[in-house]
Coordinates of C-alpha atoms and ligand atoms in Angstrom, one line a residue:
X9 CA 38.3 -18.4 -23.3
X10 CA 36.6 -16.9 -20.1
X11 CA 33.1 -17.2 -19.6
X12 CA 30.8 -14.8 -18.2
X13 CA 28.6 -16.8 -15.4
X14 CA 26.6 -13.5 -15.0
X15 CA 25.1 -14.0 -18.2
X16 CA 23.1 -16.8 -17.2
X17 CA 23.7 -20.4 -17.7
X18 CA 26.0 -21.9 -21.0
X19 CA 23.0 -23.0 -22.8
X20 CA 20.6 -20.4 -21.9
X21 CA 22.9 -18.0 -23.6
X22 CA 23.5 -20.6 -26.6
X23 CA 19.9 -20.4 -27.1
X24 CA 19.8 -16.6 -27.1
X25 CA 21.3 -16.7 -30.3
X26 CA 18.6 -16.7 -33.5
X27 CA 18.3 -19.5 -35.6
X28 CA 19.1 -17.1 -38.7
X29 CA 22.7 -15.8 -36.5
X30 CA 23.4 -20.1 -35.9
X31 CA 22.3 -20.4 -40.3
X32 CA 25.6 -21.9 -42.2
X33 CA 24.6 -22.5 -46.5
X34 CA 24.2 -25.7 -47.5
X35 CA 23.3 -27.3 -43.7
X36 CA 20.0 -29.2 -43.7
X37 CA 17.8 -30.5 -40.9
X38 CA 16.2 -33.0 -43.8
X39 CA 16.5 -33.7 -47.3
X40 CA 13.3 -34.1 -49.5
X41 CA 13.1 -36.9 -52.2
X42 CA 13.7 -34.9 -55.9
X43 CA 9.8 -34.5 -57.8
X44 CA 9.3 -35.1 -61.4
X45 CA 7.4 -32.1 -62.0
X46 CA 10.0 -29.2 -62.7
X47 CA 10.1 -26.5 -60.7
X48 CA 8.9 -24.0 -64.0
X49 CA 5.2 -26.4 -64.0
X50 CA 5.3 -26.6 -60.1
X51 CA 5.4 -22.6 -60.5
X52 CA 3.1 -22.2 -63.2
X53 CA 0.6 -23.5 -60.9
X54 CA 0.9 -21.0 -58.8
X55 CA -0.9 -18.2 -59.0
X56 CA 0.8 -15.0 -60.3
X57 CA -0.1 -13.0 -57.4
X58 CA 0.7 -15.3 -55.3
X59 CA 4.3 -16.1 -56.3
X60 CA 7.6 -15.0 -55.0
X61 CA 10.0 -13.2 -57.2
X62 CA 13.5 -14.6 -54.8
X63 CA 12.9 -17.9 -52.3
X64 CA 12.3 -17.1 -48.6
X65 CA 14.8 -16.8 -46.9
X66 CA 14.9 -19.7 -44.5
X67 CA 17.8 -20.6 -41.8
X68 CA 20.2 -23.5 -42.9
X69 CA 20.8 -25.6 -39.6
X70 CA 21.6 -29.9 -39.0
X71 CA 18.8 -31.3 -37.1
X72 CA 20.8 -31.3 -33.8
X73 CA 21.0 -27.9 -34.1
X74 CA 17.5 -27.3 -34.7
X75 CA 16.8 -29.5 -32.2
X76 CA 18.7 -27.8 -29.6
X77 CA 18.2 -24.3 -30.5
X78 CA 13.8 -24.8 -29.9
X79 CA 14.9 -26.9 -27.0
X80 CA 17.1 -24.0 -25.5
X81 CA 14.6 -21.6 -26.5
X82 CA 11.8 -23.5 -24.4
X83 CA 14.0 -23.5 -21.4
X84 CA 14.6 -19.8 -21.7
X85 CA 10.7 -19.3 -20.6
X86 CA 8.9 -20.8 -17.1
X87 CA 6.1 -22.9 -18.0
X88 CA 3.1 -25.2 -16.5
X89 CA 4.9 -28.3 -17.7
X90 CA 8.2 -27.5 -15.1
X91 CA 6.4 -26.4 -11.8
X92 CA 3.7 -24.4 -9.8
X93 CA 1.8 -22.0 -11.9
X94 CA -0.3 -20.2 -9.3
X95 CA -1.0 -17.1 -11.8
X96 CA -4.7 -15.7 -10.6
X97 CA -7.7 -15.1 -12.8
X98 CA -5.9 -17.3 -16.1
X99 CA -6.6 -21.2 -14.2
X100 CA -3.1 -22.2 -15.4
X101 CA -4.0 -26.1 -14.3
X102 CA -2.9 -29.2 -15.9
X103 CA -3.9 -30.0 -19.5
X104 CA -3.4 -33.4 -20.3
X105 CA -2.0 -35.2 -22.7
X106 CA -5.3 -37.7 -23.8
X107 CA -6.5 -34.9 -25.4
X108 CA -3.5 -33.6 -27.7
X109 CA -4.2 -37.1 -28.9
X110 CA -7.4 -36.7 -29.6
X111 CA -6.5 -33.4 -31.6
X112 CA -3.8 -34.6 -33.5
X113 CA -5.8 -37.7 -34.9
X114 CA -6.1 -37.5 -38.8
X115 CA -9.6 -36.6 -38.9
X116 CA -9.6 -33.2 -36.4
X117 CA -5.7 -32.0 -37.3
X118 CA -6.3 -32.6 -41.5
X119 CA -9.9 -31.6 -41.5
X120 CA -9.9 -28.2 -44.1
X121 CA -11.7 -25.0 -43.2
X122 CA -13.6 -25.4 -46.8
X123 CA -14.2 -28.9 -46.8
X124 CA -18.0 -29.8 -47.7
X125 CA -20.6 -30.0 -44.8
X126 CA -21.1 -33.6 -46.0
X127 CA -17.6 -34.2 -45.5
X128 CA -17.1 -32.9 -41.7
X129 CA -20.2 -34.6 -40.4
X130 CA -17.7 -36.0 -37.4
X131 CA -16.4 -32.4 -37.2
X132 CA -19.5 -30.9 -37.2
X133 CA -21.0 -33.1 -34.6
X134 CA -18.4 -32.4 -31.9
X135 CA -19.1 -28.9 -32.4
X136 CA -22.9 -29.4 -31.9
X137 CA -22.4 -31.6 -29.2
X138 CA -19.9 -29.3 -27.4
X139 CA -22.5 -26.2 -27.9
X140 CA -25.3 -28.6 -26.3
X141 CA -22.5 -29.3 -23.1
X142 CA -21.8 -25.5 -22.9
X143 CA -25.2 -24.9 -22.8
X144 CA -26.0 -27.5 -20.0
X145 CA -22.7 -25.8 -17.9
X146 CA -24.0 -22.4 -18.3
X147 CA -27.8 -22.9 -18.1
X148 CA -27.8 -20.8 -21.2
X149 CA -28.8 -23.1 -24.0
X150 CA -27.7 -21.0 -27.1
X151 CA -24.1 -21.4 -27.9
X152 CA -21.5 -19.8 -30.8
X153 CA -18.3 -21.2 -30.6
X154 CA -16.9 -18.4 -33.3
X155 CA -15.2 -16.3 -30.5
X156 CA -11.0 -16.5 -30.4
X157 CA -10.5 -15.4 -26.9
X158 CA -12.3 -14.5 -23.7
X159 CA -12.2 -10.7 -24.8
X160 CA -13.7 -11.9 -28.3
X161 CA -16.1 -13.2 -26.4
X162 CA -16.9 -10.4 -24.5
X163 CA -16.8 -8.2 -27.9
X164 CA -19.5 -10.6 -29.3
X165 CA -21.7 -10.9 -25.9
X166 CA -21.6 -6.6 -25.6
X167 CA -22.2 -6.8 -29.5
X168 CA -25.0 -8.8 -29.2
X169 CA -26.9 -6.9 -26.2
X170 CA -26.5 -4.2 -28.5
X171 CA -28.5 -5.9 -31.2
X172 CA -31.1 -6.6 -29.0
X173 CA -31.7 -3.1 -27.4
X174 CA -31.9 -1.6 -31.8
X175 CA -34.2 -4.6 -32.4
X176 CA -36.4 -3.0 -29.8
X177 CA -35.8 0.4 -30.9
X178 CA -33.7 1.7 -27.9
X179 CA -30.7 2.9 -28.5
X180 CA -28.9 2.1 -24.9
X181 CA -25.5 3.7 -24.5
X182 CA -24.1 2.4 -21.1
X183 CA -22.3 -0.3 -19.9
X184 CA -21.7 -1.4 -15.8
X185 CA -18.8 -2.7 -14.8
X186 CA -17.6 -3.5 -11.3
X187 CA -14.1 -1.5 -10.2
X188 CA -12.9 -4.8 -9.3
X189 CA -13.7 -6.3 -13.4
X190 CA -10.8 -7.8 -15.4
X191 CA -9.2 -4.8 -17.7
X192 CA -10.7 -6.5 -21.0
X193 CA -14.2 -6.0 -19.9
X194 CA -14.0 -2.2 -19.6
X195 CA -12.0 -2.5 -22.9
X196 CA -14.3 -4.6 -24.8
X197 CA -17.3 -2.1 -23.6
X198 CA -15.2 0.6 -25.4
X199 CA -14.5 -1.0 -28.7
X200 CA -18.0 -1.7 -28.8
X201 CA -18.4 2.0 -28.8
X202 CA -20.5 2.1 -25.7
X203 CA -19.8 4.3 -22.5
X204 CA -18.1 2.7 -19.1
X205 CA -19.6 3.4 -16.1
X206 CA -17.8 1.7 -13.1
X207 CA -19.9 0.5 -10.3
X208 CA -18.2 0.4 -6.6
X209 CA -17.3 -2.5 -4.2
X210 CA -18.7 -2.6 -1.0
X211 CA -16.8 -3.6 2.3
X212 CA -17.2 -7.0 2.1
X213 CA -16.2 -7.3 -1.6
X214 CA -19.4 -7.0 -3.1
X215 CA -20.9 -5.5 -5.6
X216 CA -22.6 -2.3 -3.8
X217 CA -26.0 -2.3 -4.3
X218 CA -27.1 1.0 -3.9
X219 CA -23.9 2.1 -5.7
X220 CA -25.6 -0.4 -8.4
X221 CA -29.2 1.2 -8.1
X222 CA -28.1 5.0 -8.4
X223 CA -26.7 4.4 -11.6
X224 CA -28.7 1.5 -13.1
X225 CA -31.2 3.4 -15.8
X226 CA -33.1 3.3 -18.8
X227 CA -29.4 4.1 -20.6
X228 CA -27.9 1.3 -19.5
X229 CA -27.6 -1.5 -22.3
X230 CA -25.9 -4.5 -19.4
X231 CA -24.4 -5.2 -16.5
X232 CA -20.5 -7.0 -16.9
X233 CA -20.2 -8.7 -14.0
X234 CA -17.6 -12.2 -12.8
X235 CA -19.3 -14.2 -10.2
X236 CA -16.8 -15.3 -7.8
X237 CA -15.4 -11.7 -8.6
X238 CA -11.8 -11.1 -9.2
X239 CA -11.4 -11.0 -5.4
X240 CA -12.4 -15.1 -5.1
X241 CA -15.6 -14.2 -3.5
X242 CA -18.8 -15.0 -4.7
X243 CA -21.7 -12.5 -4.5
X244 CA -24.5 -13.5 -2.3
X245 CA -26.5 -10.6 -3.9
X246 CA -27.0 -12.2 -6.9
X247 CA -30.5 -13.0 -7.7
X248 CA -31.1 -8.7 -6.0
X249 CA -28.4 -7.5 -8.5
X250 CA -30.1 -9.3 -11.4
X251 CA -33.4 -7.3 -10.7
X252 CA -32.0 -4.2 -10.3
X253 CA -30.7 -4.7 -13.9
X254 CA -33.3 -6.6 -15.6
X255 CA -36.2 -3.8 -13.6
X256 CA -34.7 -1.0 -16.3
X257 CA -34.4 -3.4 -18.7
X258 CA -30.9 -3.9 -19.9
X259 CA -28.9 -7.5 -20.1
X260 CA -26.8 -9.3 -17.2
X261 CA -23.5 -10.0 -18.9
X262 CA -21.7 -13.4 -17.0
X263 CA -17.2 -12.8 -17.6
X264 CA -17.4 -16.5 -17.3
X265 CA -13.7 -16.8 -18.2
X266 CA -13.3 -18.4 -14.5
X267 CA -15.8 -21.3 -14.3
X268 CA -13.0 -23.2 -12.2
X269 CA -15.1 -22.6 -9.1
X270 CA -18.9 -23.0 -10.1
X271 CA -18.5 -26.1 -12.9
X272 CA -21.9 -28.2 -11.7
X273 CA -22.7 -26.2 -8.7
X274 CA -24.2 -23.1 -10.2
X275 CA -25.0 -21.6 -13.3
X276 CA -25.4 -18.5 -14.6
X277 CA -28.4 -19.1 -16.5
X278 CA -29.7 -19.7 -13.2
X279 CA -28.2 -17.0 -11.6
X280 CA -30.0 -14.4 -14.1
X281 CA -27.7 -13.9 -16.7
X282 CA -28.2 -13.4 -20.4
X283 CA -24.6 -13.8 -22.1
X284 CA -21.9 -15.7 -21.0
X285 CA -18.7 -16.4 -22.3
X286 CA -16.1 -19.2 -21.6
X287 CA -12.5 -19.1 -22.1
X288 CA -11.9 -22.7 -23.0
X289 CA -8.3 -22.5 -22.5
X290 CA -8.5 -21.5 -19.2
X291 CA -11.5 -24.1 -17.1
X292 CA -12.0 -26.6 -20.1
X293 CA -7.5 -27.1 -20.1
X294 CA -6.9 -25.8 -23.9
X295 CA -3.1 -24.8 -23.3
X296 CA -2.5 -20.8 -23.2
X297 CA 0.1 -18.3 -22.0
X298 CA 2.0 -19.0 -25.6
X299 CA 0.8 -22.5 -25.5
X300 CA -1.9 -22.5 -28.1
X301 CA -4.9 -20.5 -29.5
X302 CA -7.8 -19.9 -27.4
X303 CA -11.2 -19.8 -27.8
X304 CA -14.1 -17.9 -26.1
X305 CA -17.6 -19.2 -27.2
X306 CA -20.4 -17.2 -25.6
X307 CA -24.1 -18.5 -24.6
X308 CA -27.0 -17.0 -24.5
X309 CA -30.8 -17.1 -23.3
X310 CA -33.9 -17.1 -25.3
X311 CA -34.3 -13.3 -25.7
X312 CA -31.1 -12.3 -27.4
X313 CA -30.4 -16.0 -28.9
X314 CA -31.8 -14.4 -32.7
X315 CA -28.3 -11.8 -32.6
X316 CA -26.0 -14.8 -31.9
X317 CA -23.0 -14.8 -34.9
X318 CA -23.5 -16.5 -37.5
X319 CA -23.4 -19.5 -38.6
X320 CA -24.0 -21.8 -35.6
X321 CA -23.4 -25.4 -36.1
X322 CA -27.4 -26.8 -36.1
X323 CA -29.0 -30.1 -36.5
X324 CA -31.3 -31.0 -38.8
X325 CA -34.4 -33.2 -38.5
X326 CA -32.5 -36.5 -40.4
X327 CA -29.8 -36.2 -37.3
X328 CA -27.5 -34.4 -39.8
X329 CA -25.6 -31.7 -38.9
X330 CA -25.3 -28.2 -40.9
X331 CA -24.1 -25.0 -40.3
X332 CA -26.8 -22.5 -40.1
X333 CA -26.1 -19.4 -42.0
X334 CA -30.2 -18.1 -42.2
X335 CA -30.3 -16.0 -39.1
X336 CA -31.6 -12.2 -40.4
X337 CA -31.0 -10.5 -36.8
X338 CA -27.3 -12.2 -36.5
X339 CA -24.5 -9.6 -35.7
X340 CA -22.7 -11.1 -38.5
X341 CA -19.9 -13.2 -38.3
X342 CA -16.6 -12.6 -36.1
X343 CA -13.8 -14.7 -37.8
X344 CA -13.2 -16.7 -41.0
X345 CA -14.4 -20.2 -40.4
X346 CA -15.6 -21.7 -37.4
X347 CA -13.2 -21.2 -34.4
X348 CA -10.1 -22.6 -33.4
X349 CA -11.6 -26.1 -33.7
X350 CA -8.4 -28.0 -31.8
X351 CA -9.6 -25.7 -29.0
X352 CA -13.2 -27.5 -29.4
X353 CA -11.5 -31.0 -29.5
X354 CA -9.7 -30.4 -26.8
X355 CA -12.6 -28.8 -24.5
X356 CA -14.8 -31.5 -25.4
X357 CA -12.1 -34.7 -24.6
X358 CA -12.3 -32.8 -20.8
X359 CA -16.3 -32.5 -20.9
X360 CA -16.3 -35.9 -21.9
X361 CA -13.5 -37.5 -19.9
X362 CA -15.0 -36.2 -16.7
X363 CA -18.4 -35.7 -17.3
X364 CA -21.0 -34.4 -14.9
X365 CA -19.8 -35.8 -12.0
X366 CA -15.9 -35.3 -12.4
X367 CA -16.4 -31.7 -13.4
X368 CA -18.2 -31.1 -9.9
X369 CA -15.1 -32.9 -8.6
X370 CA -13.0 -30.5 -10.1
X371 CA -14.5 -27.1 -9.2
X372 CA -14.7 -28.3 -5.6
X373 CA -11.2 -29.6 -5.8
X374 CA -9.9 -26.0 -6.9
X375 CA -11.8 -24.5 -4.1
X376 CA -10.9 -26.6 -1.5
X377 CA -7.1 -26.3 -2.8
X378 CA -7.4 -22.0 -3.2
X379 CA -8.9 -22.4 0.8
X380 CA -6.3 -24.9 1.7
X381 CA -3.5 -22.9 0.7
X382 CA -4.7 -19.5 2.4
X383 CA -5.2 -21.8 5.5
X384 CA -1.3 -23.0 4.9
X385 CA -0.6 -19.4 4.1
X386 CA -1.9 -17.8 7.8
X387 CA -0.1 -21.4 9.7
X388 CA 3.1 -20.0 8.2
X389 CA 2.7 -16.6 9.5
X390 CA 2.5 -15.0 6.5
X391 CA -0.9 -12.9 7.2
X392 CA 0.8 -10.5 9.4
X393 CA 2.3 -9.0 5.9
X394 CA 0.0 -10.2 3.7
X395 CA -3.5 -10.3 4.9
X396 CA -6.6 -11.5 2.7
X397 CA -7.7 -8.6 1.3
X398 CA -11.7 -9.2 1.9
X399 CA -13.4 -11.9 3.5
X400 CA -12.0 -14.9 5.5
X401 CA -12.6 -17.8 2.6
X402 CA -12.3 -18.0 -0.6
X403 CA -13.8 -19.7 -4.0
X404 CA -11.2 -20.8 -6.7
X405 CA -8.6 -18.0 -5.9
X406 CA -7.8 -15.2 -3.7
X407 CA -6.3 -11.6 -3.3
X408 CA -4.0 -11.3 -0.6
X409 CA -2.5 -7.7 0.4
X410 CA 0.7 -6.5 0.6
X411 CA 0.8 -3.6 2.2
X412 CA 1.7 -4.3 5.6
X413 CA 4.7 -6.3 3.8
X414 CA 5.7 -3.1 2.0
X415 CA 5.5 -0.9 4.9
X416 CA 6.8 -3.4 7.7
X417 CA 9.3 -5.2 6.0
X418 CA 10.1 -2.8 2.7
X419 CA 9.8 -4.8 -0.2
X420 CA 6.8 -4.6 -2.6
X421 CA 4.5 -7.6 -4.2
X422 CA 6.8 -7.2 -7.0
X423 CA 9.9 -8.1 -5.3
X424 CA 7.8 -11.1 -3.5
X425 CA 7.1 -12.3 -6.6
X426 CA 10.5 -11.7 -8.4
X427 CA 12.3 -13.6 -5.3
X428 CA 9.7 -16.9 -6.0
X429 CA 11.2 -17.2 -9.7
X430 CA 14.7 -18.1 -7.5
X431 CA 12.5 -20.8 -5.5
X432 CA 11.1 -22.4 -8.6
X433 CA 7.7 -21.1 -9.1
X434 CA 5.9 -18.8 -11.7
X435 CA 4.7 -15.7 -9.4
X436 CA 0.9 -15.0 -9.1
X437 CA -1.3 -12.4 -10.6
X438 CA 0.4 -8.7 -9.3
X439 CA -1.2 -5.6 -8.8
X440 CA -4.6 -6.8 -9.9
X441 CA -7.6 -6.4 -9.2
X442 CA -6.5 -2.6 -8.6
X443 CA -8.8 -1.6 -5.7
X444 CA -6.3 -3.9 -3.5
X445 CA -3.1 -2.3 -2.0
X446 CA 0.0 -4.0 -3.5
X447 CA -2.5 -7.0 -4.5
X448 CA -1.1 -10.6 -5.1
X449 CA -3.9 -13.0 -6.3
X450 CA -3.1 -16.6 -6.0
X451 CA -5.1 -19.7 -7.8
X452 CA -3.7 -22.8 -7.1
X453 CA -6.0 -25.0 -9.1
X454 CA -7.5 -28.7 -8.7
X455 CA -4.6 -30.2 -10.1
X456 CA -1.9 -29.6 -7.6
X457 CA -0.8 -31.6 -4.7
X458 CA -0.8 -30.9 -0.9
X459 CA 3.1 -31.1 -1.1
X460 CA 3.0 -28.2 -3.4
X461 CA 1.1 -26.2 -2.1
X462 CA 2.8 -27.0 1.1
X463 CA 6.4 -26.2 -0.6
X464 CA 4.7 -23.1 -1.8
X465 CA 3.5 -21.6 1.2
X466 CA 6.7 -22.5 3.3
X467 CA 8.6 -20.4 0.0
X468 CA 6.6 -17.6 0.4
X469 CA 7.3 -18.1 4.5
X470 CA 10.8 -18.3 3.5
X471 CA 11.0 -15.0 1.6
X472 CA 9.7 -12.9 4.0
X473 CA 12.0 -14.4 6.6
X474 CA 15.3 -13.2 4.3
X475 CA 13.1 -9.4 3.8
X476 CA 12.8 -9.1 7.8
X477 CA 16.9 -10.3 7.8
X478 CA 18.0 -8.3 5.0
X479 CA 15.5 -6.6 2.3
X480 CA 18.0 -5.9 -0.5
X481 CA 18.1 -9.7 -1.1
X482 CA 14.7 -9.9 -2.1
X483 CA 14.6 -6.3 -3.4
X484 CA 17.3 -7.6 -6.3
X485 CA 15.9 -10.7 -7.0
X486 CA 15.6 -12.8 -9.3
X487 CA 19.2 -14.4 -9.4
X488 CA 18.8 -17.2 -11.2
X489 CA 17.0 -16.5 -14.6
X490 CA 17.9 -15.8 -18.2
X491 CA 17.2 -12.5 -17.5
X492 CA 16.8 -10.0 -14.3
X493 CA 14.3 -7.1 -13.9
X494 CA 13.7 -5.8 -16.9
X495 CA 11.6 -2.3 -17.6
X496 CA 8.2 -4.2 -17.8
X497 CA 6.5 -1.5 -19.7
X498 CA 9.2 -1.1 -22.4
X499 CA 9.5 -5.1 -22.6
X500 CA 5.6 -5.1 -23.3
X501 CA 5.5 -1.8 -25.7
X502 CA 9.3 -2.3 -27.2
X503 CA 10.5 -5.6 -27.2
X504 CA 14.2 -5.9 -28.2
X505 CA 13.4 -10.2 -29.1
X506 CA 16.6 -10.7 -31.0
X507 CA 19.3 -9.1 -28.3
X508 CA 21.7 -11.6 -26.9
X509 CA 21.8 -11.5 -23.0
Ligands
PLP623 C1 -11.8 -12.6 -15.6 C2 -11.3 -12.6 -17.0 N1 -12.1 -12.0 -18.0 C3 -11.7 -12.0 -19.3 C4 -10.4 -12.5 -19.7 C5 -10.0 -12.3 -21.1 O1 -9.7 -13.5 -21.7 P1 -8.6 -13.6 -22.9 O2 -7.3 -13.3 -22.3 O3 -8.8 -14.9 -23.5 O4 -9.0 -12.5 -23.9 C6 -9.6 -13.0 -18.7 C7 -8.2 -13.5 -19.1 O5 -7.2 -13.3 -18.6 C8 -10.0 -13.0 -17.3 O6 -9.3 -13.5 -16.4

């Protein structure tokens, strides 16, 4: 038997193989102890409608090879747990373990969606208390933790300004968003049914103000706006920019997914904003990229807090807790149940285990860490091909260019970030936010070391030491993972998940 090296390594390949294609009859991971009810009563109470004419088809596998096959599977994928994770604008920093704990104890992981308020007291009070913390981060004192994701969020915050403009009698049509705004926030305005209208960066990464002015009228429902931007800077025009909007009389929207930088330091409410949503699994360490569920609570101020969804979790004046379904100007509700309560657990272990002072710590940790490693970045000599795109400092994360590197040295961000996969680490954000040329947007994080970020910086060195020797190197790259380039579009649109490699 020959084998084929370039199809990756023996058990990458193994693994590559579907637990149905490894499926022999009669194999069983475990054996269950026979019941005394037959299986006719155990079907009669079952539901007609709800039973299956054959048994599901499940695979038939030992334990080892269960065992091995998820194990393989993992290995197939780069993830947070093996190395450096520097993926800008999704915070990919540490989650720890405490908190799995704390979700998987008895009384969060058995809790049932339907159980009695009287029963989920405990459950209930988390959620309040995590509303009240949310509320003290933001400075916006009016929390739903319904949302799924950041873009839920968004849906529910653009939803919500909506509600407020009819319950005034306006019918608003328009929604701002900066060119440099994630892609969900121009998409969320859409599904909302509302108009984008983009509003242009200035020079210095800004929002431009009299861009913002011109088109800032008695149409426009709210402003979306992320503050540090998607660029790492934070606008200094902020309190100006919420007067423009607030003068015609729409709502300042906060895309709070990023809190990493401003946790403690400053808050939106502060700032002038209305809405705000969080992504939990992003600053408050709920695993995500294929991790776990997310969740994307929004909070609110005192004007549009009547069109929150509905119910919120409420207290009552025995020190009970209720959900509160009575709310006649609600948008309605945006999910079954509450939310992804582990999500909650989790998010509120961090709040807790850190509290006030730690989560200061940890927002000026990941600054420091973003500004350390553009520092490390320029020692190495990397900003004669990639130069940071505006500004000379950054907050959480920043956007460095590469088009000098494309033109000087002939290989693209894509290949720069392709050739780190061979050096052990997960590239950063590519080609995003799309005003910058060849953009690569790195966020380190507060949970990283000095001798990663050092290893990281000397890779990146390293890389565009082989380009200026030899450019096809780094132009075919990656070498050493399951897979090599694939058509990213296609892979995205048209997965082929059950092809051997
Ligand atoms: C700035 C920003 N806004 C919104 C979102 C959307 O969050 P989600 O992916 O949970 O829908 C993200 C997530 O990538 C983001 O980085």
């Amino acid at each position: 038997m020959s084998i084929d090296l370039r199809a990756g390594p023996p058990l990458q390949r193994q693994a590559a193989r579907t637990i149905f294609e490894k499926s022999v009859p009669g194999r069983r991971a475990f054996s269950c102890p026979d019941t005394e009810v037959d299986d006719f009563e155990i079907a009669e109470l079952i539901p007609a409608h709800a039973r299956r004419a054959q048994p599901p088809r499940l695979p038939e596998v030992s334990e080892p090879e269960l065992v091995r096959h998820y194990v393989g599977v993992s290995k197939r994928n780069y993830d947070l747990d093996s190395g450096f994770y520097p993926l800008g604008s999704c915070t990919m920093k540490h989650n720890p373990r405490l908190h799995e704990r704390a979700a998987a104890l008895p009384g969060h992981s058995r809790l049932h969606p339907l159980q009695d308020e009287q029963d989920a007291q405990g459950a209930l009070e988390l959620m309040w208390n995590l509303q009240e913390a949310l509320g003290e981060i933001s400075g916006l004192p009016h929390v739903s933790l319904q949302p799924a994701a950041g873009s839920h969020g968004e849906l529910a915050g653009v939803l919500v300004t909506r509600a407020y403009h009819e319950a005034r009698g306006e019918h608003r049509t328009k929604v701002l968003t900066p060119d440099t705004a994630h892609g969900t926030n121009p998409a969320t305005v859409t599904m909302a049914g509302m108009e984008v209208v983009k509003v242009a960066t200035g020079a210095d990464g800004d929002v431009d103000i009299d861009d913002l002015r011109a088109k800032a009228d008695s149409d426009v429902a709210c402003l979306m706006l992320t503050n540090p931007n998607t660029l790492g800077l934070f606008d200094p025009n902020i309190e100006e920019i919420a007067r423009i909007i607030h003068d015609v009389g729409a709502t300042l929207y906060y895309d709070g997914a990023n809190l990493n930088a401003v946790m403690g330091i400053s808050r939106p409410g502060d700032m002038g904003f209305d809405i705000v949503h969080f992504n939990l699994h992003k600053s408050f360490t709920q695993p995500h990229g294929g991790g776990g569920p997310g969740a994307g609570p929004i909070a609110v101020s005192d004007r549009v807090a009547p069109f929150l969804p509905r119910p919120v979790v409420a207290r009552e004046d025995d020190g009970g807790f209720m959900l509160d379904d009575e709310r006649p100007q609600s948008i309605g509700r945006l999910r079954g149940f509450q939310g992804n309560y582990g999500c909650f657990v989790r998010s509120y272990a961090y709040i807790r285990s850190l509290g006030a002072e730690g989560l200061l710590d940890a927002s000026e940790t990941a600054v420091l860490n973003a500004n350390y490693l553009l520092a490390r970045l320029r020692e190495r000599g990397v900003a004669e091909y990639l130069p940071l795109a505006y500004g000379e400092l950054c907050m959480h994360e920043f956007v460095l260019s590469g088009g000098p590197m494309k033109r000087e040295l002939q290989i693209k961000t894509l290949d720069l970030a392709k050739r780190l996969l061979d050096y052990g680490y997960h590239p950063p954000t590519v080609y995003f936010p799309l005003l910058v040329d060849e953009a690569l947007m790195i966020e380190p994080t507060e949970t990283e070391t000095k001798e990663t970020l050092d290893a990281f910086a000397d890779a990146v060195a390293a890389i565009l030491a082989e380009a200026a020797e030899d450019a096809a190197i780094v132009q075919a790259a990656p070498y050493s993972t399951p897979v090599r380039r694939l058509d990213e579009a296609a892979a995205a649109k048209r997965p082929v998940i059950r092809q051997a490699f």
